[in-house]
Each structure stands twice: as structure tokens, then as C-alpha cells.
Short mmCIF file of C-alpha atoms in Angstrom, two decimals:
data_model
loop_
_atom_site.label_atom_id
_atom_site.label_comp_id
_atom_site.label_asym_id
_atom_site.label_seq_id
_atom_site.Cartn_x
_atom_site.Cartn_y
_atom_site.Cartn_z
CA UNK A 1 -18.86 -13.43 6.89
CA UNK A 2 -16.87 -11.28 4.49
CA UNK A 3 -15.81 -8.36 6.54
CA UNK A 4 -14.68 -10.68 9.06
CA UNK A 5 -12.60 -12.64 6.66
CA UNK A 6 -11.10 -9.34 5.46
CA UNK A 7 -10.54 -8.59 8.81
CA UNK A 8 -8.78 -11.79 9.66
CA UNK A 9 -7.04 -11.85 6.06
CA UNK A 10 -5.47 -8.48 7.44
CA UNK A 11 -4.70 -9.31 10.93
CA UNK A 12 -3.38 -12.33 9.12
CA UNK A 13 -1.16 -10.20 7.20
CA UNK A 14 0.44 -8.51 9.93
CA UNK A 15 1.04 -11.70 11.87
CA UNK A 16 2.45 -13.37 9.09
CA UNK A 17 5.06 -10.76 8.39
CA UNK A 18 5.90 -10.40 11.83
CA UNK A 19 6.55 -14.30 11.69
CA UNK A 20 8.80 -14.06 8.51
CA UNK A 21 10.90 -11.14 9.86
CA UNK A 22 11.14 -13.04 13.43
CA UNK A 23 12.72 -15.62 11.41
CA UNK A 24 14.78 -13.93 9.00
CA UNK A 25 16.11 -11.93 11.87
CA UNK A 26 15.82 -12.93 15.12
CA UNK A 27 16.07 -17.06 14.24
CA UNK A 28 18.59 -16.34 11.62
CA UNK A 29 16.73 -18.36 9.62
CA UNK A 30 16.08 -16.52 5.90
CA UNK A 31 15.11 -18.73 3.79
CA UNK A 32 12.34 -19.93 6.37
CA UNK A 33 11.19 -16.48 7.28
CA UNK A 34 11.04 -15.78 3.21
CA UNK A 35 8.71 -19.28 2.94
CA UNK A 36 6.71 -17.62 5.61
CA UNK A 37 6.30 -14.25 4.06
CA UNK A 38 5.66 -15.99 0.24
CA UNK A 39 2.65 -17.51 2.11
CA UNK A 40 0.96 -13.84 1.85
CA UNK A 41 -0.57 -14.13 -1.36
CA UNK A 42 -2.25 -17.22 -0.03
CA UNK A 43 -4.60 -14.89 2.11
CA UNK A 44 -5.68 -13.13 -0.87
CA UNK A 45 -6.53 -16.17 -2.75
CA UNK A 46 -8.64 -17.40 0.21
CA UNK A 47 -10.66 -14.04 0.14
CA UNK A 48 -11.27 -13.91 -3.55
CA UNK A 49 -12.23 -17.84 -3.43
CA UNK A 50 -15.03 -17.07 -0.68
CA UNK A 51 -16.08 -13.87 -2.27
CA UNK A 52 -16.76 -15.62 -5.00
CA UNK A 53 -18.39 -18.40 -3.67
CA UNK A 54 -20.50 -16.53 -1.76
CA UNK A 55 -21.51 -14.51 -4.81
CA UNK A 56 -22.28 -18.56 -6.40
CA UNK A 57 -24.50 -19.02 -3.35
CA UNK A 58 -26.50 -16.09 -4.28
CA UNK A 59 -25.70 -13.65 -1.91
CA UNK A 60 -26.51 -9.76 -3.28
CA UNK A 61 -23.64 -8.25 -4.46
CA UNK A 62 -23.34 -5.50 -1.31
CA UNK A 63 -20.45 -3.42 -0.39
CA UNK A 64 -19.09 -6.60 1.51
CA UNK A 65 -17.55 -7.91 -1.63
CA UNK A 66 -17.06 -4.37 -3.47
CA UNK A 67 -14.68 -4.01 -0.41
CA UNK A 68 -13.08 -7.45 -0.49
CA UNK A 69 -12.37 -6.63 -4.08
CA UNK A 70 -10.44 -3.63 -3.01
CA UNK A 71 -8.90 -5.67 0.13
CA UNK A 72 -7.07 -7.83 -2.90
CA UNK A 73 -6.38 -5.26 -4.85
CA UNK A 74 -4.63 -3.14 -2.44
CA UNK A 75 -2.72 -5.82 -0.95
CA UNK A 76 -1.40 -6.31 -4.79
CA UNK A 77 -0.69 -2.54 -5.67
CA UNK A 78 0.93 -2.01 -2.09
CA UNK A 79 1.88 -5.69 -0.24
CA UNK A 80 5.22 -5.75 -1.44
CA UNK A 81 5.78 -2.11 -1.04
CA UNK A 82 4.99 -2.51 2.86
CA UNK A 83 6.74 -5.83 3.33
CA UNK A 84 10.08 -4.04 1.59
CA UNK A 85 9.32 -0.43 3.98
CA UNK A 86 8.96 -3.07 7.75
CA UNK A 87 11.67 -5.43 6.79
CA UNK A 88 14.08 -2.59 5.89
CA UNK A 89 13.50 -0.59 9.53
CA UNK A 90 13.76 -4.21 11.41
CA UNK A 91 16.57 -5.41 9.42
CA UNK A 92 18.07 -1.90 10.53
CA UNK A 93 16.79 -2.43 14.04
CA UNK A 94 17.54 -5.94 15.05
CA UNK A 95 20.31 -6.80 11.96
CA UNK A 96 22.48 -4.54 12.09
CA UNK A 97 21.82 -3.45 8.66
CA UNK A 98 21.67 0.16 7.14
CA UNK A 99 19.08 3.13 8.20
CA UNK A 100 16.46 3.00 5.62
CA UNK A 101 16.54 4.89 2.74
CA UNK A 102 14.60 8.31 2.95
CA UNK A 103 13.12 9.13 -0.11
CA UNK A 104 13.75 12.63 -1.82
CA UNK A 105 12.53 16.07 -0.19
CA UNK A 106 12.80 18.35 -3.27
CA UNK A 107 13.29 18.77 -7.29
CA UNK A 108 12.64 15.94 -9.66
CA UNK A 109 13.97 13.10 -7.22
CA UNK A 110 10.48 13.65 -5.12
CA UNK A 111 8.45 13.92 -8.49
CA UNK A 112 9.90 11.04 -9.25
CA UNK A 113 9.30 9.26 -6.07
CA UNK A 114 5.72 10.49 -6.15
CA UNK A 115 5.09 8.72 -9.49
CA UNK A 116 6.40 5.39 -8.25
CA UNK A 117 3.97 5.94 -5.24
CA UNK A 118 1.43 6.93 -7.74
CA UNK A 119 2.19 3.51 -9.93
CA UNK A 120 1.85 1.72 -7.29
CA UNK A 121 -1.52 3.02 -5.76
CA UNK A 122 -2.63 2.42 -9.69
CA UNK A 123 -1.88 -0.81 -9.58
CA UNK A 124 -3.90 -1.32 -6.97
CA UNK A 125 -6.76 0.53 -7.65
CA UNK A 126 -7.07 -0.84 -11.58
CA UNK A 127 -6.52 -4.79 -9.91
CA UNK A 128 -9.73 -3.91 -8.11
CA UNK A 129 -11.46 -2.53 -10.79
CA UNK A 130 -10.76 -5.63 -12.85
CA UNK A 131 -12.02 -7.97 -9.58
CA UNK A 132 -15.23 -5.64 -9.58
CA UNK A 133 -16.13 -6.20 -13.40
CA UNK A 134 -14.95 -9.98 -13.17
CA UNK A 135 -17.57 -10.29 -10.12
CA UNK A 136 -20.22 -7.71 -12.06
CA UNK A 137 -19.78 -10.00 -14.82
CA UNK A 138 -20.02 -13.04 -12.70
CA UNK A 139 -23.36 -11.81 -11.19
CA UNK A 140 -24.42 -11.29 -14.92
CA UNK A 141 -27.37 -9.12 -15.77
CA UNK A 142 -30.09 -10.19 -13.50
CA UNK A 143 -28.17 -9.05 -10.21
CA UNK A 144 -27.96 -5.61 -8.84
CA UNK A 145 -24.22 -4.61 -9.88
CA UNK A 146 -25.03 -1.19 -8.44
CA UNK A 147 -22.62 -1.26 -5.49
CA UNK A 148 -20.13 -2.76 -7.28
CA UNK A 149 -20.07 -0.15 -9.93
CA UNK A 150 -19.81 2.50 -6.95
CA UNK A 151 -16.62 0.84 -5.56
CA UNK A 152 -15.07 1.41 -9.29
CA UNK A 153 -15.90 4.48 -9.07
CA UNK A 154 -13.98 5.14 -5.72
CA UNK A 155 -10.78 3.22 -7.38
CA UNK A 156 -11.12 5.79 -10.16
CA UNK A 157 -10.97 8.27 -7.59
CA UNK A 158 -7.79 6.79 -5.97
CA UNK A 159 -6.18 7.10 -9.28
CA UNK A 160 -7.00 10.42 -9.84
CA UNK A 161 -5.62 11.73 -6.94
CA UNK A 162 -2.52 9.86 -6.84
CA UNK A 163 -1.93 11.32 -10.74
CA UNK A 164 -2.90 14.65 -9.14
CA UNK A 165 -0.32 14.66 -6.27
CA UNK A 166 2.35 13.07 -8.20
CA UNK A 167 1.70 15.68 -11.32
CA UNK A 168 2.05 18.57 -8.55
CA UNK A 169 5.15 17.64 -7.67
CA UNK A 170 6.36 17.56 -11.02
CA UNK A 171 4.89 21.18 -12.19
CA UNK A 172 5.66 22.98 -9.03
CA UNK A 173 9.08 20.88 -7.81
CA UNK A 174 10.15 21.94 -4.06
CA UNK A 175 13.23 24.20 -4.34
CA UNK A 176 16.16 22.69 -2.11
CA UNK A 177 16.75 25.27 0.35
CA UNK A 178 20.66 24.27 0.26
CA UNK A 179 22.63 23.56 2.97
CA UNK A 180 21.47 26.41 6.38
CA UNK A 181 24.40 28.38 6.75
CA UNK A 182 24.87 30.21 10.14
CA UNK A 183 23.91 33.55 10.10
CA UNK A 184 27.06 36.21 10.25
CA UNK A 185 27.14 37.51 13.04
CA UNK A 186 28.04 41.23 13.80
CA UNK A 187 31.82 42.41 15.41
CA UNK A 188 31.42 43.36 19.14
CA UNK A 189 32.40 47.21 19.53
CA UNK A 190 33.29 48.17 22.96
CA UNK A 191 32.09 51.67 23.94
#
């Protein structure tokens, strides 16, 4: 029952914020198609309500509800990220408004950019470590936590390689290749 409702929460997702930008854009209605897309959150509340009711029920603590913890938590770290990155490309699509924003190729304006990626891929990796103690805790000491304790272990891993990739770019920065200049080209002599 909980991978579907992850699944649905997700396809859920997507349908909602195809909804909101329909009607921000295509209605020309924006403060309905913002009500629509504030409803997101709702889907992760419904999750984390049935995870843990199904945890009350006394369902084993499986890799069902390590992953539902990480379903919320990822949807925190990167939900608003992703709404920002679609609406930006449709507003530019079907608005009229600007190209989206690129972000930076070389130097410290990619570092940068890599450690707001970074930030964000923290904060959704330490919201689902904090769902996973809150449900290890919940479970208390007579359940097998096991699982659970592996899925922190994987968000520990997702920070450490976002620190990794972001740190990269900061030690070894790309070197802008400046603008390509057309190669000189020789005089003809005639013979």
C-alpha cells in the first residue's frame, strides 16, 4: 500500500503542477494556478500520515517506509527547486516571458552554483534522516529498525557526494576558455 501511495503521491505531483501552470498560464488565472500548486505539500502530509499509521498498525518497518521517508524528504530538499526550473521554461514557452536562466559553466560562479545544488540535495537528504529516526523512534526498541537505519545510511551517502562534487568544483574551477576567436588565416600567394 505504500509504494503505491508514493507512486500516486508522485504522479500526483506532476499532475498537480501541470494544473497550476495550465492556470497561471494558459487560463490567465495566477492566483488560482498558485492555490493549485500550494496544494503540493498536502501530498506529502498524506504520505507521512499513512506511513505512520501503518507503522501504528504494526506493520514491520521494511524498505516501504524507509523509502516513503525519503519520498518526503526529497520532495522538501528539491520540490520547490523543480516547480521554480518547469514554471520558468513554460512561462518562457507559453508566456512570453524570458529564456531561463543557465547557470554558470566555469570559475567560482559554477562552484557556487554547485553548492546551492549541494544545499539543496542536503536538505533533503538530512529531512529524511530526521523522518527515519522519528519513525525508528516511533517503532521504539522492540521493532527491527534495521532497514531504516540502512536508508540513513544511503542519505549520508547523498550528502557526501553532493559535498564531493560541489568541493571539486571549487578546488579545481573550469577555466573559461574566452570568447573562440577565428583562426588567422594565411595570405593567398599566387605562383
Amino acid at each position: 500500500m505504500i509504494v503505491t501511495l508514493i507512486v500516486l503521491c508522485e504522479v500526483a505531483f506532476w499532475v498537480l503542477l501541470a494544473a497550476g501552470l495550465a492556470l497561471r498560464y494558459l487560463a490567465k488565472k495566477p492566483r488560482l494556478g498558485a492555490a493549485v500548486l500550494l496544494c503540493e505539500p498536502l501530498l506529502e502530509v498524506v504520505l507521512l500520515v499513512v506511513t505512520a499509521i501503518d507503522l501504528k498498525n504494526g506493520a514491520v518497518p521494511d524498505w516501504k517506509h524507509g523509502l516513503a521517508a525519503v519520498y518526503i524528504g526529497f520532495t522538501v530538499g528539491l520540490g520547490h527547486s523543480t516547480i521554480r526550473w518547469v514554471d520558468a521554461r513554460v512561462a518562457h514557452r507559453f508566456a512570453g516571458g524570458p529564456p531561463p536562466v543557465k547557470p554558470p559553466k566555469y570559475g567560482m560562479a559554477r562552484a557556487a552554483h554547485e553548492w546551492r545544488v549541494a544545499a539543496r540535495w542536503t536538505v533533503a537528504a538530512v529531512t529524511a534522516l530526521a523522518l527515519l529516526q522519528l519513525a525508528i523512534w516511533y517503532v521504539g526498541g522492540d521493532g527491527d529498525a534495521s532497514t531504516l537505519q540502512a536508508w540513513q545510511q544511503k542519505m549520508l551517502f547523498v550528502i557526501g557526494i553532493n559535498v564531493v562534487i560541489a568541493g571539486s568544483y571549487t578546488l579545481f574551477p573550469k577555466a573559461d576558455p574566452g570568447p573562440k576567436s577565428e583562426p588567422e588565416s594565411k595570405p593567398k600567394t599566387l605562383r
